[in-house]
CSV table of C-alpha atoms in Angstrom, one decimal:
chain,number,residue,atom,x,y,z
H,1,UNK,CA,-25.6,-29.4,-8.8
H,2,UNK,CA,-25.8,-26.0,-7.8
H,3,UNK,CA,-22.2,-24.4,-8.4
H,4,UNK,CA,-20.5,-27.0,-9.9
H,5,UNK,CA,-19.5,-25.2,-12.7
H,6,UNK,CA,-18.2,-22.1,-10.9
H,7,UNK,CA,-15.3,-21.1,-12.6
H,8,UNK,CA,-16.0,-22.3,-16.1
H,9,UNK,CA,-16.6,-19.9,-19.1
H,10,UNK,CA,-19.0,-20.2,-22.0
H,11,UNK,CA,-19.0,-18.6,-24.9
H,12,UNK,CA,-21.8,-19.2,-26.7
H,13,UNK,CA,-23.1,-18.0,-30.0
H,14,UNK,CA,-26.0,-18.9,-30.1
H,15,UNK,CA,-29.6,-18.1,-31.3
H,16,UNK,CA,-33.5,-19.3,-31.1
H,17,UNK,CA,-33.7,-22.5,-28.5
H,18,UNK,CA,-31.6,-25.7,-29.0
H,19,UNK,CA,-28.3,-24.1,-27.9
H,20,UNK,CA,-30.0,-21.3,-25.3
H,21,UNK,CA,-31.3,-24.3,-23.3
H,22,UNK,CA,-27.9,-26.0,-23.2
H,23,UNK,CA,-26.5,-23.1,-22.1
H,24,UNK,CA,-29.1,-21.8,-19.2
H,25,UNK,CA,-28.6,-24.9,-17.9
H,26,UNK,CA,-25.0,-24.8,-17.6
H,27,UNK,CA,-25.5,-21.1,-16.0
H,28,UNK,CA,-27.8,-22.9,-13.5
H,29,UNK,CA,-24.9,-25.2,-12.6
H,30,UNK,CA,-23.1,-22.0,-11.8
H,31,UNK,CA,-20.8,-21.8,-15.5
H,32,UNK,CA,-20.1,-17.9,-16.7
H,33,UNK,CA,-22.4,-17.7,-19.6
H,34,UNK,CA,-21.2,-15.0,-22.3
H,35,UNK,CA,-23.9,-15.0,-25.1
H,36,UNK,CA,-22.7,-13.2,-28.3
H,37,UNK,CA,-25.3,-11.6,-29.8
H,38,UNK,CA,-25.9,-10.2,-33.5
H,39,UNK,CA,-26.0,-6.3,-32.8
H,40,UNK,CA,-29.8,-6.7,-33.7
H,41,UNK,CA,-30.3,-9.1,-30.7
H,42,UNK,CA,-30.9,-12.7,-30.9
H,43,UNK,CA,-34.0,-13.3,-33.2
H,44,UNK,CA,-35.5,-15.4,-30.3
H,45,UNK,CA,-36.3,-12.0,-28.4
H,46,UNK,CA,-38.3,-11.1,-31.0
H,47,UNK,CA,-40.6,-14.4,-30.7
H,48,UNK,CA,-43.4,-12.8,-29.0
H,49,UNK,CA,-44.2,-10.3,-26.1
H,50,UNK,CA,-45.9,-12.0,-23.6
H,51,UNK,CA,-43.7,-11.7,-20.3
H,52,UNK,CA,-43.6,-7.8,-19.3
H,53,UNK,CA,-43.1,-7.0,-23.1
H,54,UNK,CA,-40.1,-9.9,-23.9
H,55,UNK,CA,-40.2,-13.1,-25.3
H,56,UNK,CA,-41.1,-16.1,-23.3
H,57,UNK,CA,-38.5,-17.9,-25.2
H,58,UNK,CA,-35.7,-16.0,-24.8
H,59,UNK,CA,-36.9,-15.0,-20.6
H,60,UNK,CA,-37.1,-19.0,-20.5
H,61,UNK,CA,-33.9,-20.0,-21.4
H,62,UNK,CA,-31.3,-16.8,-21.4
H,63,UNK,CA,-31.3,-16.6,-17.7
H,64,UNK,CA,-27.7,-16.5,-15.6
H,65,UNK,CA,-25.6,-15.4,-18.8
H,66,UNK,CA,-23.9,-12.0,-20.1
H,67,UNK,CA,-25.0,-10.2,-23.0
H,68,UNK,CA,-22.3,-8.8,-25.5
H,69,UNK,CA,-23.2,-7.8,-29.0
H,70,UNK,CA,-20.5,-8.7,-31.8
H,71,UNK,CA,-20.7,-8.0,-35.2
H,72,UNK,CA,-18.4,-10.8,-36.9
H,73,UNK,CA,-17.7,-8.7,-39.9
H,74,UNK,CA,-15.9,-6.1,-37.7
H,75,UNK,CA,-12.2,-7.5,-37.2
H,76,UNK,CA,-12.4,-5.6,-33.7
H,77,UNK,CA,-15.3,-8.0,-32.9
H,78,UNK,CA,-13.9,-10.8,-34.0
H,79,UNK,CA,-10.7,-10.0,-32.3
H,80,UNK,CA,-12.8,-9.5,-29.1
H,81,UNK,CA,-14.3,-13.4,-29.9
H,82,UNK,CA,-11.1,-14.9,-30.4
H,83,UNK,CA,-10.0,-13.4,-27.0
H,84,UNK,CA,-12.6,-14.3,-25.1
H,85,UNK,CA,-12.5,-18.4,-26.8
H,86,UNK,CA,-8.5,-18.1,-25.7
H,87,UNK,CA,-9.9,-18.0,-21.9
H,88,UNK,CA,-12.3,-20.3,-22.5
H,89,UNK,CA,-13.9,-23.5,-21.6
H,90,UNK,CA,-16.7,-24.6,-23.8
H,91,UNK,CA,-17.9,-22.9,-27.2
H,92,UNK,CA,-20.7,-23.6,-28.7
H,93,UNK,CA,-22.8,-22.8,-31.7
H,94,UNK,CA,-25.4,-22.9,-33.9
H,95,UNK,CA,-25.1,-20.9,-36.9
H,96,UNK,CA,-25.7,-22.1,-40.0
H,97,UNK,CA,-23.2,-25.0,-41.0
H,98,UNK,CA,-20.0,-24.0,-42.2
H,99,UNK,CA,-20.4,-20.1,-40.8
H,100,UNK,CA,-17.6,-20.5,-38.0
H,101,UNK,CA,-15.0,-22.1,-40.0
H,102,UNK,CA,-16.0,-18.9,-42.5
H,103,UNK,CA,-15.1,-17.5,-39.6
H,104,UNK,CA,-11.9,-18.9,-38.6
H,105,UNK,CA,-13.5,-20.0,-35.3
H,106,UNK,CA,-14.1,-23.5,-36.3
H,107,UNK,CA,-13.8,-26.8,-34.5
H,108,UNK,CA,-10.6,-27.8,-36.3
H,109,UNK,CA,-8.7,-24.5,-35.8
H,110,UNK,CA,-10.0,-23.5,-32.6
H,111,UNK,CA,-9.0,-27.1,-30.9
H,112,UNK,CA,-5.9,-26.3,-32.9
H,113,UNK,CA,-5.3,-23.4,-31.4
H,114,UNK,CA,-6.8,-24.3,-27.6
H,115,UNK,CA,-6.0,-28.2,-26.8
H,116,UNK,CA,-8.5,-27.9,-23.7
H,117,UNK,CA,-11.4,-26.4,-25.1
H,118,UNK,CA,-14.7,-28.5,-25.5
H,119,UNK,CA,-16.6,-27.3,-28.3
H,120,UNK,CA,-19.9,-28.0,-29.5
H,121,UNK,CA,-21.5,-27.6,-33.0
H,122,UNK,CA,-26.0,-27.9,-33.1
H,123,UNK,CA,-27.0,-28.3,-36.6
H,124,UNK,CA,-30.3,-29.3,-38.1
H,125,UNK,CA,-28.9,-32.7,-39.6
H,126,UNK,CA,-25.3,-34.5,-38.8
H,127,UNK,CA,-22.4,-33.5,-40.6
H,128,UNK,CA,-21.5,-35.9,-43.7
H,129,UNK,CA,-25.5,-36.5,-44.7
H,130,UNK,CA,-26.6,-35.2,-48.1
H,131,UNK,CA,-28.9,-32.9,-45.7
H,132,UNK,CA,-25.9,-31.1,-43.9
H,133,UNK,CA,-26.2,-27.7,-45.5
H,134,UNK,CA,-30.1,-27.3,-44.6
H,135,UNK,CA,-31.2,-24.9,-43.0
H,136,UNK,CA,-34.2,-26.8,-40.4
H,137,UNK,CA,-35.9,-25.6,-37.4
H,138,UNK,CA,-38.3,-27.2,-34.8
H,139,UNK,CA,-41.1,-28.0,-36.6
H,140,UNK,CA,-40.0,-28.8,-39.8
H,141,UNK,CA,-37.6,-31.6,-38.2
H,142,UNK,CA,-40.9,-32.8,-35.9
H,143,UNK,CA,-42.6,-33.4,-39.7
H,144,UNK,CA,-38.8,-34.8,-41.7
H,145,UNK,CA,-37.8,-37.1,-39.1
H,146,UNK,CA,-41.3,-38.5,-38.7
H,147,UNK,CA,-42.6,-37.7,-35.1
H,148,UNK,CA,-45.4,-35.6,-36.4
H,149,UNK,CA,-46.5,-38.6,-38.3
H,150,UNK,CA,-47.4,-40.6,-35.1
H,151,UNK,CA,-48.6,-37.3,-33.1
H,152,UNK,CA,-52.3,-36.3,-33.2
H,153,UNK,CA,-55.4,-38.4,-34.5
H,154,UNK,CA,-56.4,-40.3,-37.6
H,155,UNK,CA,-58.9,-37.4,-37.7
H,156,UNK,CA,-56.2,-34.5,-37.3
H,157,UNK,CA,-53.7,-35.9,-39.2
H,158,UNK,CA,-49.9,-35.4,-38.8
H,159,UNK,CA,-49.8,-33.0,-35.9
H,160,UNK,CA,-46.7,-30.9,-34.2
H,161,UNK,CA,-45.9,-31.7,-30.5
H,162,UNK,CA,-47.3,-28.3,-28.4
H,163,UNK,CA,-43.6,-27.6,-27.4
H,164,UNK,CA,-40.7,-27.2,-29.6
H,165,UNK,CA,-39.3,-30.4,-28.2
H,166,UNK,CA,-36.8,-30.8,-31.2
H,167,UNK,CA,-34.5,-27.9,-29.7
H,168,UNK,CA,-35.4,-28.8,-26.5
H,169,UNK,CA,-34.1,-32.3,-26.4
H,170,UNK,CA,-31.4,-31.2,-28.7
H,171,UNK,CA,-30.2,-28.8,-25.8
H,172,UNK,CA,-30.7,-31.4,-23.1
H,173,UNK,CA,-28.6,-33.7,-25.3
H,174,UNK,CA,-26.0,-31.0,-25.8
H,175,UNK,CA,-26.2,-30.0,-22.3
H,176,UNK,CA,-25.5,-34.0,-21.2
H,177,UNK,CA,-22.5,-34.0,-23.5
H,178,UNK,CA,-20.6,-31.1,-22.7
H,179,UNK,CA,-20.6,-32.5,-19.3
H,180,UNK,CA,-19.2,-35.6,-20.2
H,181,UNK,CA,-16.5,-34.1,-22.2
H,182,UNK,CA,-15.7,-31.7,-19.0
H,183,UNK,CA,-15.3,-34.6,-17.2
H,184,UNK,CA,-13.2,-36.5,-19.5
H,185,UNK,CA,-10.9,-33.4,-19.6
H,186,UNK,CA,-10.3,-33.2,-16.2
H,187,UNK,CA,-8.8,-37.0,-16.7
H,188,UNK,CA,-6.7,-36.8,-20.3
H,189,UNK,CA,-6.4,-33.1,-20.2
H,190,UNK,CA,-8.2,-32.3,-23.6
H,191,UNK,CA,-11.0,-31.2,-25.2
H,192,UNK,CA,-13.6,-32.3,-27.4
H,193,UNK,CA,-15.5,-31.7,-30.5
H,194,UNK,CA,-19.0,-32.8,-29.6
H,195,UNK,CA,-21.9,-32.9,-33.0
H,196,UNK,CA,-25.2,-32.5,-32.0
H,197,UNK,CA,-28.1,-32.4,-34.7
H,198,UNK,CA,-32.0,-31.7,-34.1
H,199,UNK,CA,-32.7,-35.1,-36.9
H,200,UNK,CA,-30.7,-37.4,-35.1
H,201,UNK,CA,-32.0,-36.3,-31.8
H,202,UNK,CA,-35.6,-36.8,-32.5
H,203,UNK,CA,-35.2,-39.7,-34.4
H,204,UNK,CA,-33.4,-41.1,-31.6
H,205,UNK,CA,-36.3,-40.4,-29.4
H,206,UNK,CA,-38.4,-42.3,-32.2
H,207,UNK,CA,-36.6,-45.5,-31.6
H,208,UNK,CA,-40.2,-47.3,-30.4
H,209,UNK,CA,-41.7,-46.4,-33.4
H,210,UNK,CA,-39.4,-46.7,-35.8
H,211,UNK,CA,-38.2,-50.9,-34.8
H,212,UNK,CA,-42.4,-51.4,-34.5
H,213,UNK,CA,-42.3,-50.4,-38.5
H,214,UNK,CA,-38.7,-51.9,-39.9
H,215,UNK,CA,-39.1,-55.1,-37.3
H,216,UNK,CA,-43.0,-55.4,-37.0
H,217,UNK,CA,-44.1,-54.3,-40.4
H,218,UNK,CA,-46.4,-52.5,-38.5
H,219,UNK,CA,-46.9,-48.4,-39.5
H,220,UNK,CA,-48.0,-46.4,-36.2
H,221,UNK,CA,-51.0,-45.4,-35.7
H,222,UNK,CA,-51.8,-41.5,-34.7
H,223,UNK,CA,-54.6,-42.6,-31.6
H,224,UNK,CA,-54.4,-39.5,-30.3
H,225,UNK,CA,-54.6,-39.4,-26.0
H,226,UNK,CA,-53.8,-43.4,-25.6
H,227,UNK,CA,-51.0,-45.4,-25.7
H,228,UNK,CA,-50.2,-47.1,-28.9
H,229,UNK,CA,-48.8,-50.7,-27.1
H,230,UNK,CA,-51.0,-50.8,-23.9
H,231,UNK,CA,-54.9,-50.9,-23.0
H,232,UNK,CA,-56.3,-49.5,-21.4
H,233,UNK,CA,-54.4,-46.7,-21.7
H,234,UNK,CA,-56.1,-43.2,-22.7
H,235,UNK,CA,-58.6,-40.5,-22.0
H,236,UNK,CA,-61.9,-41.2,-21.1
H,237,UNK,CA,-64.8,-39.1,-20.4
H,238,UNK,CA,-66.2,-38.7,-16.8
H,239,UNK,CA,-69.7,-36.8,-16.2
H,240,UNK,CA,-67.8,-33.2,-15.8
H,241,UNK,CA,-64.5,-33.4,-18.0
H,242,UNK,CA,-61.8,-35.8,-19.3
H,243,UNK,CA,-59.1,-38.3,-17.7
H,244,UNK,CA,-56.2,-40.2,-18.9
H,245,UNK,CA,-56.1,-44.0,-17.0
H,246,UNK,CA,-53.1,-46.1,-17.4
H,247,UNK,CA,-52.9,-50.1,-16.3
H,248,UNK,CA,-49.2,-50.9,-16.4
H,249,UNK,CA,-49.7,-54.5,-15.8
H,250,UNK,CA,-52.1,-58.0,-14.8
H,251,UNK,CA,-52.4,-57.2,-11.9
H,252,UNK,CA,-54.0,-53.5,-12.3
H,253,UNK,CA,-56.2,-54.9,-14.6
H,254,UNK,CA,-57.8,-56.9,-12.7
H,255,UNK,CA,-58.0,-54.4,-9.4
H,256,UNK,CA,-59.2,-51.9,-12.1
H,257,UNK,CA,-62.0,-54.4,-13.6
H,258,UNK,CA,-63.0,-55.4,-9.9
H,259,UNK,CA,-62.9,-52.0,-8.0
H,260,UNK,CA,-63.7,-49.3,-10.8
H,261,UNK,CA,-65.5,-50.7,-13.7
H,262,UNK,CA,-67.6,-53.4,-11.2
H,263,UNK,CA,-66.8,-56.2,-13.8
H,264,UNK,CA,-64.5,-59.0,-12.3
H,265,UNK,CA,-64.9,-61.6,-14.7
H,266,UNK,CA,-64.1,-59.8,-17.4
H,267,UNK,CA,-60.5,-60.5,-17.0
H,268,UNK,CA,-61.3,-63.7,-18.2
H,269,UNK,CA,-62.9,-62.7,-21.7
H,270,UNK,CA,-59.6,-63.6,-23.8
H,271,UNK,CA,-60.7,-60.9,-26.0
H,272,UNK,CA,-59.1,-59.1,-22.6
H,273,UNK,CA,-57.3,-60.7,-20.6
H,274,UNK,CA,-53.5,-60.1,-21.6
H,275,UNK,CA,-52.5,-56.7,-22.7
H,276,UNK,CA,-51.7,-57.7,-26.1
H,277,UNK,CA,-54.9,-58.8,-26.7
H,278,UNK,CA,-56.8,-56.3,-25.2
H,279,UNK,CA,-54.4,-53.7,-28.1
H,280,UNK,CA,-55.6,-55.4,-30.7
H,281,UNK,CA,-59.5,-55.3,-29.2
H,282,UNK,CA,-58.9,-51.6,-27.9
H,283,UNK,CA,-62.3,-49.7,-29.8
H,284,UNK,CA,-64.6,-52.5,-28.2
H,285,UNK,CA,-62.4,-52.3,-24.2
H,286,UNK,CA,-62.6,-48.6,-24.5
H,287,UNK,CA,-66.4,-48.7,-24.9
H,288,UNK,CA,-66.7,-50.5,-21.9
H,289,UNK,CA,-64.6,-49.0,-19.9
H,290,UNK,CA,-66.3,-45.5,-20.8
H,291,UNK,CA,-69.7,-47.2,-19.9
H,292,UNK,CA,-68.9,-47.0,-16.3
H,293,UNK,CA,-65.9,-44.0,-15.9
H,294,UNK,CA,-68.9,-41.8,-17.4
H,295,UNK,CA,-71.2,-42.3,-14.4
H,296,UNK,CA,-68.4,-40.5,-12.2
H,297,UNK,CA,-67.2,-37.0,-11.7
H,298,UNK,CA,-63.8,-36.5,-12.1
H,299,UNK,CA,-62.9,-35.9,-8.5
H,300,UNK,CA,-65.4,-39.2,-7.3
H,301,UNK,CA,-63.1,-41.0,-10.0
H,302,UNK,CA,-59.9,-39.5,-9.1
H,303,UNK,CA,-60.7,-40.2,-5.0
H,304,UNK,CA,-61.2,-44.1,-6.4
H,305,UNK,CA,-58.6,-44.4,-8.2
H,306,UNK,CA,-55.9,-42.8,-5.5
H,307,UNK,CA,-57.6,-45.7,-3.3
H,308,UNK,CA,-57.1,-48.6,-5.5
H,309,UNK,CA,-53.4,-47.3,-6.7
H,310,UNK,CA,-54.2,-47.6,-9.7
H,311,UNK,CA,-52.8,-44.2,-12.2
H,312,UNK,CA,-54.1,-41.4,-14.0
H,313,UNK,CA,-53.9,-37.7,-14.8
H,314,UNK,CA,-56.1,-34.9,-15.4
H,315,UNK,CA,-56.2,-33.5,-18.9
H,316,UNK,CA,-54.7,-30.1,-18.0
H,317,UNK,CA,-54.9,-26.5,-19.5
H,318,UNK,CA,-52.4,-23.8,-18.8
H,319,UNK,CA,-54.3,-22.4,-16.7
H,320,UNK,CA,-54.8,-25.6,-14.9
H,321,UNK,CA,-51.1,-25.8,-14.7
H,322,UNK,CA,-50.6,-22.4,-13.1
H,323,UNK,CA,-52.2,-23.8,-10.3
H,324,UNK,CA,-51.8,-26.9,-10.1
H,325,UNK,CA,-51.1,-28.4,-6.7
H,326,UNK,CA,-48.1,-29.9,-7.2
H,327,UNK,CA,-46.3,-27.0,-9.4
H,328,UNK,CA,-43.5,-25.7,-7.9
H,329,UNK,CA,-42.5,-22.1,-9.5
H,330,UNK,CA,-39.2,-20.2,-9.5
H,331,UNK,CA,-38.4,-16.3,-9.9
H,332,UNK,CA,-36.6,-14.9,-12.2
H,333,UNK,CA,-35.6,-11.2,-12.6
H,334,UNK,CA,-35.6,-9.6,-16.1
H,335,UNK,CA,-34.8,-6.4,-17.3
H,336,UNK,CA,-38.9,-5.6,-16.9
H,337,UNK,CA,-39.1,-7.2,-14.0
H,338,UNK,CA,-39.3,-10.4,-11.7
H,339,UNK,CA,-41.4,-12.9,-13.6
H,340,UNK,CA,-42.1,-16.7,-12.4
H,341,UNK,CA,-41.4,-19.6,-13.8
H,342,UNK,CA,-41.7,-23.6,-13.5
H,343,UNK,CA,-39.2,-24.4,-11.6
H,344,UNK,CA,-35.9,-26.6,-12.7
H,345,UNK,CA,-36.6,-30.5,-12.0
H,346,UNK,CA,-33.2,-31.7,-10.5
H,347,UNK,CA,-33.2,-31.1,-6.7
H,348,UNK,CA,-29.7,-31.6,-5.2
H,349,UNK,CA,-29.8,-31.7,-1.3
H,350,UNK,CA,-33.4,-30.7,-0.8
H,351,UNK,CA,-32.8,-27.8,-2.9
H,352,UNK,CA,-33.6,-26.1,-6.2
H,353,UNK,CA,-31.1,-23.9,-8.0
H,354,UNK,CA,-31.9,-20.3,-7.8
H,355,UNK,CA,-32.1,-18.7,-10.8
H,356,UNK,CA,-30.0,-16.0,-12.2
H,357,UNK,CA,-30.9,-12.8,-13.9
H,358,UNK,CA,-32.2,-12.6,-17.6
H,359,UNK,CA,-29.7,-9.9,-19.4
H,360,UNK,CA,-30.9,-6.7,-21.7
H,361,UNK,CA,-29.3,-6.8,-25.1
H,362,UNK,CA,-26.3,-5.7,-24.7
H,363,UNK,CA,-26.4,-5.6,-21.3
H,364,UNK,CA,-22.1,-6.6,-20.3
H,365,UNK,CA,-21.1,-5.1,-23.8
H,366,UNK,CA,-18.3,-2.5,-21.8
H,367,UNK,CA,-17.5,-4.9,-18.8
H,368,UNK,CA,-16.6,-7.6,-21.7
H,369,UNK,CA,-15.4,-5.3,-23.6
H,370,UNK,CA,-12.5,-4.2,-21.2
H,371,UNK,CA,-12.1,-7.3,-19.4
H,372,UNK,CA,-11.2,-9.3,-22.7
H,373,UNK,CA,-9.7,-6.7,-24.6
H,374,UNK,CA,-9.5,-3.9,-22.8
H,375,UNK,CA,-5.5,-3.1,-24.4
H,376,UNK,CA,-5.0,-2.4,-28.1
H,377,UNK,CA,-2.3,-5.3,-28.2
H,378,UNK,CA,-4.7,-8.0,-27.0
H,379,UNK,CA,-6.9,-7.1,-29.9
H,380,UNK,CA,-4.4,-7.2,-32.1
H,381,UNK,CA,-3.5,-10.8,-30.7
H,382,UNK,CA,-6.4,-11.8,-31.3
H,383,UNK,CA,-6.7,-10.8,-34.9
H,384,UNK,CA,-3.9,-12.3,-35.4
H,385,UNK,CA,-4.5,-15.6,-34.1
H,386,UNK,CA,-7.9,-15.5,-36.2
H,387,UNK,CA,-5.7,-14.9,-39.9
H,388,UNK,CA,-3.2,-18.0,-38.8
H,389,UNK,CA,-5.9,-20.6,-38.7
């Protein structure tokens, strides 16, 4: 919801995706966002140049927070850290494993030192697994944990997801837990120590895949734009460009045979008539069913199938999407200028969040700088607190 978080404080140091979209969101929900950033910037700025000269990465998910650059070999620096994590609420991370309890800003000795404070470590594979100490990124955990394996065709071969949906769901799942533990603290009091890691959150997400091979003995196939455990299911090709159809059940199948392919009795062919079988027939229903959906335009097909209920989508470009009828955008300012982007899903009260401004490097560096430590003696405080632990 839109301000539910006023009055919390992130500190977050953070770098690339994963942890950035946990974090924007929490600025959407109205948390104060401080990013700690290398003195070089965070490498995700440097990503590409598309949006006014920055990085669609980091313009996508850095909105809402303050920028402060820290150089944790400095003790000044790390004094400023460890007084800005003394008036915290949440810290989280994703630094290489092991780097913050180098640091003295570990889980242990910061809940040690701060009872209340959530904090949450994003790794590339859980804590206690002979592949702790590896360094992984989005791709490389789309091929390890097995999801490229059942993404693309047999033609293409193992193929990456278009997105880097490994740090994105691993933000969304850190995002969903640091809300839970908020909420437990506002019963018992405490913090937490939440573990988050890009394997186990895709191979989560594989679940489907994974109990069809152990359970079924059955290896997924890579069929490209269809669905491996329902026909029909897929793209098909109309007279001007492709569409994706989807029966969900019985019942659209046989609306779907009578209305659109002009063929009511072939519900009855058992080759066809229950989903199952038709999976195990799909090259010879997919034939058929392109027989008739090629005779159609895309928008004759599409005004057919809106009249019979049954689903489907357009195969979209980008471009397609930028004007797509049902897009909703929302603007953004950066440090180059207002920019537009798709807009948040949740709606609370009729209403999307407005979005916050995207900082410069080092944009709040004096502000913070003063506010947490603007006295010699809090520094010092805080250096000391950082050589107990």
């Amino acid at each position: 919801m839109p301000g539910a978080l006023e009055g919390t404080t992130v500190i977050a140091l953070e770098q690339a995706v994963a942890a950035p979209f946990a974090t924007s969101r929490l600025a959407d929900a109205g948390a104060r966002v401080i990013k700690l950033e290398r003195p070089e910037g965070d490498f995700a700025r440097g990503y590409d140049d598309y949006v006014h000269g920055q990085s669609s990465y980091f313009v996508w998910n850095n909105r809402g927070k303050e920028s402060c650059t820290v150089d944790l070999k400095r003790p000044e620096d790390m004094g400023l850290v460890e007084a800005m994590l003394a008036r915290a609420d949440v810290f989280i991370q994703n630094l290489a494993p092991g780097a913050t309890d180098r640091l003295g800003i570990g889980s242990t000795a910061l809940r040690a030192r701060y009872p209340r404070l959530v904090v949450c470590d994003i790794g590339g594979y859980a804590p206690g697994t002979p592949d702790e100490s590896r360094k992984a990124y989005d791709l490389l955990i789309q091929a390890e944990a097995g999801l490229a394996g059942v993404t693309g065709s047999e033609a293409s071969g193992p193929t990456r997801v278009g997105i880097s949906i490994s740090d994105i769901a691993t933000g969304q799942a850190a995002y969903a837990a640091i809300l839970q533990a908020l909420l437990q603290r506002e019963r018992t009091g405490k913090g937490s120590h939440l573990q988050i890691s890009l394997f186990d959150t895709i191979a989560e997400y594989l679940n489907v895949p994974y109990l069809t091979r152990r359970y079924g003995g059955k290896e997924p196939r890579r069929i490209g734009l269809a669905h491996p455990s329902i026909a029909p299911y897929g793209v098909f090709h109309a007279s001007d460009g492709d569409i994706l159809i989807a029966i969900q059940n019985e019942r659209e199948w046989k609306v779907f045979c009578d209305e659109v392919l002009g063929d009511p009795a072939m519900p009855a062919d058992p080759r066809f008539e229950r989903n199952t079988a038709r999976v195990q027939n799909r090259e010879e229903l997919d034939r058929r069913v392109q027989e008739r959906i090629g005779g159609f335009t895309i928008d004759a097909l599409a005004t057919l199938l809106d009249r019979v209920r049954i689903a489907y989508g357009r195969v979209s470009t980008m471009a397609d999407l930028a004007h797509h009828r049902s897009a909703t955008t929302a603007r953004v300012e950066t440090p180059e200028g207002a920019v537009e982007l798709m807009a948040p899903p949740v709606i609370v009260d009729g209403q999307r969040p407005s979005l916050r401004r995207v900082p410069r490097l080092g944009e709040h560096d004096q502000p913070l700088r003063h506010e947490f430590c603007g006295r010699p003696e809090t520094i010092r405080r805080g250096l000391a607190r950082g050589a107990k632990s």
